[in-house]
Coordinates of C-alpha atoms in Angstrom, one line a residue:
M2 CA 0.0 0.0 0.0
S3 CA 1.0 3.6 -0.5
S4 CA -0.3 6.8 1.2
V5 CA -1.1 9.3 -1.5
L6 CA -1.9 13.0 -1.1
S7 CA -5.3 13.8 -2.4
I8 CA -7.0 17.1 -3.0
E9 CA -10.7 16.3 -2.7
A10 CA -12.0 19.8 -3.4
P11 CA -10.7 23.4 -3.0
G12 CA -9.2 23.6 0.5
E13 CA -9.8 19.9 1.3
V14 CA -6.6 17.9 1.4
C15 CA -6.2 14.4 2.9
L16 CA -4.2 11.2 2.6
V17 CA -5.7 8.1 0.9
E18 CA -4.4 4.6 0.7
E19 CA -3.8 3.1 -2.7
K20 CA -2.8 -0.5 -3.5
L21 CA 0.4 -0.8 -5.3
P22 CA 0.5 -2.7 -8.6
G23 CA 2.8 -5.7 -9.1
I24 CA 6.3 -4.9 -10.2
P25 CA 6.5 -5.5 -13.9
E26 CA 9.3 -7.3 -15.6
G27 CA 12.0 -4.6 -15.9
G28 CA 10.5 -2.5 -13.2
F29 CA 11.3 -1.6 -9.6
M30 CA 9.6 -0.5 -6.4
L31 CA 10.5 2.7 -4.4
A32 CA 10.0 3.8 -0.9
T33 CA 9.8 7.6 -0.8
T34 CA 12.5 9.2 1.3
H35 CA 11.8 12.9 0.4
S36 CA 9.1 14.7 -1.6
G37 CA 9.5 18.4 -2.3
V38 CA 6.5 20.7 -2.2
S39 CA 6.0 23.3 -4.9
A40 CA 4.3 26.2 -3.1
G41 CA 3.3 27.6 -6.4
T42 CA 1.9 25.1 -8.9
E43 CA 0.6 22.6 -6.3
L44 CA -1.3 25.2 -4.4
T45 CA -3.2 26.2 -7.5
Y46 CA -5.0 22.9 -7.1
V47 CA -5.6 23.4 -3.4
K48 CA -7.0 26.9 -4.1
G49 CA -8.9 25.9 -7.3
T50 CA -7.2 28.4 -9.5
N51 CA -5.3 26.0 -11.9
P52 CA -6.7 26.5 -15.5
Y53 CA -6.9 22.7 -16.0
L54 CA -9.7 22.7 -13.4
S55 CA -11.9 25.1 -15.3
S56 CA -11.0 24.7 -19.0
T57 CA -10.3 22.0 -21.6
W58 CA -6.7 21.7 -22.7
D59 CA -6.2 20.6 -26.3
P60 CA -2.6 19.4 -26.5
A61 CA -2.7 19.1 -30.3
L62 CA -3.7 22.8 -30.7
G63 CA -2.0 24.0 -27.6
L64 CA -5.1 25.9 -26.5
F65 CA -7.3 26.1 -23.5
S66 CA -11.0 26.4 -24.3
E67 CA -14.4 26.3 -22.6
G68 CA -15.7 22.8 -22.0
T69 CA -15.2 19.9 -19.7
P70 CA -12.3 20.6 -17.4
S71 CA -9.2 18.5 -18.2
I72 CA -8.7 17.8 -14.5
A73 CA -11.4 17.2 -12.0
Y74 CA -11.4 16.6 -8.2
P75 CA -10.2 14.6 -6.5
V76 CA -6.7 15.5 -7.7
R77 CA -4.2 12.8 -6.5
G78 CA -0.5 12.4 -6.8
I79 CA 0.5 16.0 -7.5
G80 CA 4.1 16.9 -7.0
Y81 CA 7.2 16.6 -9.1
M82 CA 10.2 16.5 -6.7
Q83 CA 10.5 13.0 -5.3
V84 CA 13.5 10.9 -4.1
G85 CA 13.0 7.2 -3.5
L86 CA 14.9 4.3 -2.2
V87 CA 14.8 1.2 -4.5
V88 CA 13.5 -1.6 -2.2
E89 CA 12.9 -4.2 -4.9
T90 CA 14.0 -4.4 -8.5
R91 CA 13.4 -6.6 -11.5
T92 CA 15.9 -4.8 -13.8
R93 CA 19.6 -4.3 -14.1
A94 CA 18.9 -0.6 -14.9
V95 CA 19.0 0.1 -11.2
S96 CA 20.1 -1.8 -8.1
E97 CA 18.3 -2.4 -4.8
G98 CA 19.4 0.2 -2.3
A99 CA 19.9 3.0 -4.9
L100 CA 18.5 6.4 -4.4
V101 CA 16.7 7.9 -7.5
A102 CA 15.1 11.2 -8.3
M103 CA 11.7 11.0 -10.1
C104 CA 8.4 12.8 -10.6
Y105 CA 5.6 10.6 -9.3
G106 CA 3.7 12.8 -6.9
H107 CA 3.4 12.9 -3.1
R108 CA 3.1 9.2 -2.2
T109 CA 5.0 7.0 0.2
A110 CA 5.7 4.3 -2.3
Y111 CA 5.7 3.8 -6.1
V112 CA 6.2 1.1 -8.7
A113 CA 8.2 2.4 -11.6
D114 CA 8.7 1.1 -15.2
P115 CA 11.9 2.4 -16.7
M116 CA 10.3 2.3 -20.2
A117 CA 7.6 4.7 -19.1
D118 CA 9.1 6.6 -16.1
R119 CA 12.1 8.8 -16.1
F120 CA 14.5 8.4 -13.2
V121 CA 17.9 9.8 -12.3
E122 CA 20.1 7.8 -10.0
L123 CA 21.7 10.1 -7.4
P124 CA 25.4 10.1 -6.8
E125 CA 26.6 9.0 -3.4
D126 CA 28.1 12.3 -2.6
L127 CA 24.8 14.3 -2.9
D128 CA 22.6 15.0 0.1
P129 CA 19.5 12.9 -0.6
M130 CA 17.2 15.8 0.5
L131 CA 18.7 18.0 -2.2
G132 CA 17.8 15.2 -4.7
V133 CA 14.3 16.6 -4.8
Y134 CA 15.7 19.2 -7.3
V135 CA 17.4 16.8 -9.7
A136 CA 14.5 15.3 -11.8
H137 CA 12.4 18.4 -12.5
M138 CA 12.8 21.6 -10.5
G139 CA 16.5 22.0 -11.2
P140 CA 15.9 21.4 -15.0
I141 CA 13.1 24.0 -14.9
C142 CA 15.6 26.6 -13.8
A143 CA 18.5 25.4 -16.0
N144 CA 16.1 25.6 -18.9
G145 CA 15.6 29.3 -18.1
L146 CA 19.4 29.8 -18.6
L147 CA 19.3 27.8 -21.7
H148 CA 16.7 30.1 -23.2
A149 CA 18.9 33.1 -22.4
A150 CA 21.8 31.3 -24.1
H151 CA 19.7 30.6 -27.1
D152 CA 18.5 34.2 -27.3
L153 CA 22.2 35.3 -27.6
H154 CA 23.7 32.5 -29.7
G155 CA 20.8 30.6 -31.4
P156 CA 21.4 26.9 -31.9
A157 CA 25.2 27.5 -31.5
V158 CA 24.8 27.2 -27.7
Q159 CA 27.7 25.2 -26.2
R160 CA 27.4 25.7 -22.4
L161 CA 24.5 26.4 -20.1
G162 CA 26.0 29.8 -19.1
D163 CA 26.5 31.2 -22.6
G164 CA 23.7 33.7 -22.1
V165 CA 24.8 35.0 -18.7
R166 CA 28.6 34.7 -18.6
G167 CA 30.1 38.2 -18.1
R168 CA 26.6 39.8 -18.2
R169 CA 24.5 41.6 -15.7
V170 CA 21.5 39.5 -14.5
A171 CA 18.4 40.4 -12.5
V172 CA 16.2 37.7 -11.0
V173 CA 12.7 38.8 -10.0
G174 CA 11.3 36.7 -7.2
A175 CA 13.2 34.9 -4.4
G176 CA 11.1 31.7 -4.2
V177 CA 12.7 28.4 -5.0
V178 CA 12.7 29.0 -8.8
G179 CA 14.3 32.4 -8.4
L180 CA 16.9 31.3 -5.9
L181 CA 18.0 28.3 -7.9
T182 CA 18.1 30.3 -11.1
A183 CA 20.2 32.9 -9.3
C184 CA 22.6 30.2 -8.2
F185 CA 22.8 28.9 -11.8
A186 CA 23.7 32.4 -13.0
M187 CA 26.3 32.8 -10.4
A188 CA 27.8 29.4 -11.1
C189 CA 27.9 30.3 -14.8
D190 CA 30.0 33.4 -14.0
A191 CA 27.5 36.2 -14.6
A192 CA 29.2 39.6 -14.0
E193 CA 26.7 40.3 -11.3
V194 CA 23.4 38.8 -10.1
V195 CA 20.8 40.9 -8.3
V196 CA 17.7 39.2 -6.8
V197 CA 14.7 41.4 -6.4
D198 CA 11.8 40.6 -4.1
E199 CA 9.3 42.2 -1.8
T200 CA 10.0 40.0 1.3
P201 CA 13.0 40.9 3.5
A202 CA 13.4 37.3 4.7
R203 CA 13.6 35.9 1.2
L204 CA 16.1 38.6 0.2
A205 CA 18.2 37.5 3.2
I206 CA 18.2 34.0 1.8
A207 CA 19.3 35.2 -1.6
A208 CA 22.1 37.2 0.1
A209 CA 23.2 34.1 2.0
L210 CA 23.5 32.3 -1.3
G211 CA 25.9 35.0 -2.6
A212 CA 23.6 37.2 -4.7
N213 CA 23.2 40.9 -4.4
V214 CA 19.7 41.9 -3.5
L215 CA 17.3 44.8 -4.1
A216 CA 14.0 45.3 -2.2
A217 CA 10.8 45.9 -4.3
D218 CA 8.5 47.2 -1.6
V219 CA 5.2 48.0 -3.2
D220 CA 4.4 50.6 -0.5
A221 CA 7.7 52.5 -0.8
D222 CA 8.5 55.4 -3.0
E223 CA 11.8 53.9 -4.3
D224 CA 11.6 52.3 -7.7
P225 CA 14.0 49.3 -8.0
A226 CA 14.1 49.7 -11.8
V227 CA 15.5 53.2 -11.3
D228 CA 18.0 52.0 -8.7
L229 CA 19.2 49.2 -11.0
K230 CA 19.5 51.3 -14.1
R231 CA 21.5 53.9 -12.2
R232 CA 23.8 51.1 -11.2
W233 CA 24.2 49.2 -14.5
R234 CA 25.4 51.4 -17.3
H235 CA 26.4 50.0 -20.8
G236 CA 26.6 53.3 -22.6
R237 CA 24.8 56.5 -23.2
D238 CA 21.0 56.0 -23.0
D239 CA 21.8 52.3 -22.4
R240 CA 21.2 51.1 -18.9
G241 CA 19.7 48.1 -17.1
A242 CA 20.0 44.4 -17.0
D243 CA 21.2 42.3 -20.0
V244 CA 18.9 39.5 -18.9
V245 CA 16.0 39.3 -16.4
F246 CA 14.7 36.0 -15.2
Q247 CA 11.1 36.5 -14.0
C248 CA 10.3 33.9 -11.4
R249 CA 7.3 35.1 -9.5
G250 CA 3.7 34.5 -10.6
Q251 CA 2.5 38.0 -10.1
T252 CA 1.9 40.3 -13.0
R253 CA 3.4 43.3 -11.2
A254 CA 6.7 41.3 -11.0
L255 CA 6.6 40.8 -14.8
A256 CA 6.0 44.6 -15.3
L257 CA 8.9 45.3 -13.0
G258 CA 11.2 42.9 -14.8
L259 CA 10.5 44.6 -18.1
R260 CA 11.3 48.0 -16.6
M261 CA 14.7 46.7 -15.4
L262 CA 15.9 45.7 -18.9
R263 CA 18.3 47.6 -21.0
P264 CA 17.1 48.5 -24.5
Q265 CA 16.7 45.4 -26.6
G266 CA 17.2 43.3 -23.5
T267 CA 15.5 39.9 -22.9
L268 CA 13.2 38.8 -20.1
V269 CA 13.1 35.0 -19.7
D270 CA 9.8 34.2 -17.9
L271 CA 9.6 31.1 -15.7
A272 CA 6.5 32.2 -13.8
F273 CA 3.0 30.7 -13.8
Y274 CA 0.2 33.4 -13.9
T275 CA -3.2 32.1 -12.9
Q276 CA -5.0 35.4 -12.8
G277 CA -4.1 36.8 -16.3
A278 CA -1.8 39.8 -16.8
Q279 CA -3.8 43.0 -16.5
E280 CA -1.0 44.9 -14.9
V281 CA 1.5 44.4 -17.7
R282 CA 1.9 47.6 -19.6
L283 CA 3.0 46.7 -23.1
G284 CA 2.7 50.2 -24.5
E285 CA 5.5 51.6 -22.4
E286 CA 9.0 50.2 -21.8
F287 CA 8.2 47.0 -23.7
H288 CA 7.4 48.9 -26.9
H289 CA 9.7 51.9 -26.6
N290 CA 12.8 49.9 -25.6
G291 CA 12.3 47.0 -28.1
L292 CA 12.3 44.3 -25.5
T293 CA 12.0 40.6 -25.9
L294 CA 9.9 38.4 -23.7
R295 CA 10.5 34.6 -23.8
C296 CA 8.6 32.0 -21.9
A297 CA 10.9 29.2 -20.7
Q298 CA 8.5 26.3 -19.9
I299 CA 10.0 22.9 -19.0
G300 CA 7.9 21.1 -21.6
R301 CA 10.4 22.2 -24.3
V302 CA 13.9 23.5 -24.7
P303 CA 14.7 26.3 -27.2
R304 CA 14.1 25.3 -30.9
G305 CA 17.0 23.5 -32.4
L306 CA 18.5 22.4 -29.1
A307 CA 16.4 19.3 -28.2
H308 CA 19.0 16.9 -29.6
S309 CA 21.8 18.2 -27.4
W310 CA 20.0 19.6 -24.4
D311 CA 17.6 17.0 -23.2
R312 CA 16.2 16.6 -19.7
E313 CA 19.0 14.3 -18.8
R314 CA 21.6 17.0 -19.5
L315 CA 19.6 19.5 -17.5
S316 CA 19.6 17.1 -14.6
H317 CA 23.3 16.7 -14.9
E318 CA 23.8 20.4 -14.8
T319 CA 21.6 20.5 -11.7
I320 CA 23.7 17.9 -9.9
A321 CA 26.8 20.0 -10.7
L322 CA 25.1 23.0 -9.2
L323 CA 24.0 21.1 -6.1
R324 CA 27.6 19.9 -5.5
R325 CA 28.7 23.6 -5.5
Y326 CA 25.8 25.2 -3.6
G327 CA 24.3 22.3 -1.8
G328 CA 25.4 23.3 1.7
R329 CA 23.9 26.8 1.4
L330 CA 20.8 25.6 -0.3
R331 CA 20.2 23.0 2.5
E332 CA 20.8 25.6 5.2
H333 CA 18.9 28.5 3.8
V334 CA 16.3 27.3 1.2
I335 CA 14.8 24.2 2.7
T336 CA 12.9 25.8 5.5
D337 CA 10.4 23.1 6.5
V338 CA 10.6 19.3 6.8
V339 CA 7.1 17.8 7.4
G340 CA 6.0 14.2 7.9
F341 CA 3.6 12.7 5.4
A342 CA 0.9 12.5 8.1
E343 CA 1.1 16.3 8.6
A344 CA 1.1 17.1 4.8
P345 CA -2.7 17.7 4.4
R346 CA -2.8 20.3 7.1
F347 CA 0.5 21.8 6.0
L348 CA -0.7 22.4 2.4
S349 CA -4.1 23.7 3.6
D350 CA -2.3 26.2 5.8
L351 CA 0.0 27.3 2.9
A352 CA -3.0 27.8 0.6
A353 CA -4.9 29.8 3.3
R354 CA -1.7 31.9 4.1
R355 CA -1.7 30.7 7.7
R356 CA 1.9 29.6 7.1
Q357 CA 4.8 30.6 5.0
T358 CA 7.6 28.4 3.5
V359 CA 10.3 28.7 0.9
Q360 CA 11.0 25.0 0.3
A361 CA 9.1 22.4 2.2
V362 CA 10.0 18.7 2.0
L363 CA 7.8 15.8 3.1
S364 CA 9.9 13.2 4.8
D365 CA 9.5 10.7 7.6
H366 CA 13.3 10.4 7.8
V367 CA 13.6 12.6 10.9
E368 CA 17.3 12.0 11.2
E369 CA 17.6 14.3 8.1
E370 CA 15.9 17.3 9.6
G371 CA 18.8 18.7 11.5
G372 CA 20.9 19.1 8.3

C-alpha cells in the first residue's frame, strides 16, 4: 500500500491509501524518502485556480477552451520532486538500495517502469534531500538559462551559461525557482546577479547564497528599476539588465522585470500566472525599448537544441550546481521538513496563508531534519 496526497476539493486535502500494482518485468519499487512541495503550482489545485480545473486543454492545438475541465477533483499524486529508495528491483537498470530522483507525486511508495518513467540515480556524494531538485525543479531553472543562451547564440549554444557569462543579470522573485536560477547564473560566471523581491526574509536567503539583493517594496517610494538602471550602465542611454529572469507568478513582477531591462534586452519568464496579466503595460517600456519576452517552460527547450540539451543533460547540470551550492541551499532554502501525516494540514495552511515556506520537503526520515 501507498499513502497518497489527495485534494478532494478546493481547500480539502487528505491522505488516501492506494494499493500498489505488481512490479512489472524490468520495473522496480520505491519507498519515498523525500518529496518536495511546490508552493506555487501545487497550491493552485488546493486553491482551485489552476486553469486545467476550469478549462479543456487541447494538446494538439496548444489551446485552453471552454468545456469539460481536463482535470477534476479529486486530484491525486500532484508533486514533481521525489526521491525514493529502491527496495525491490526486476531490472539491471537500477540496483536495490539505490536512491533515485523522479516525478511521481506525493506518495509514500511507487512502482516504476523504466520504459515509461524517467529516473535519475543520485550520486553517493549528494545530500538525498537535495535530490528533490534533480529530476524536475533544477531542470526548470536550468532551462531558463538555456533560453537566455539561445537568445544570444541561437542553436550554437555550447554551455549552459552562454547567455549570462560576463553579463548583468536580474532575478525577480526569491522563491525556490528564483533562488535556484540565481545560483545557476552565479555558477555560470555572470558579471553580477541581483535578486529582487518584496520580502526581506527571502532577500536575506538570496544574500546568504551569494547574490546581491534589491528590495521591491510596493508601498515604498523607491523604484527598484531606477536603482538598478543607475547602477548598471552600458553606454549613453543604455542602462539596465542584460537579462532578467522573471520567477514570480505576479503580474506586477513581470511589469517590474520589463522595466529593469536595458534597451533590446530579454526577459526570460519562468513564472505561472493564474490570474491573467492585467498589470503588464506593453505600451510603455516593452514597446519603446524594443524588449524581448521569452517563456521558458520545461515542456520544451529552445528550438534547435532538443538533440543536445535533453532533460538528462539539464539534470546533470543540476547535480553539478548542487555539488557547488548544496550546503547553502540546504541551510537557507529548505525551510520546512514535514512528515507525510502532517502534509494535508500543511498544504491547507499554505493555501490559506496561515503559514509561509520557501522550500518544504515531506519526509518521515527525521534524522535528516537537522541538516
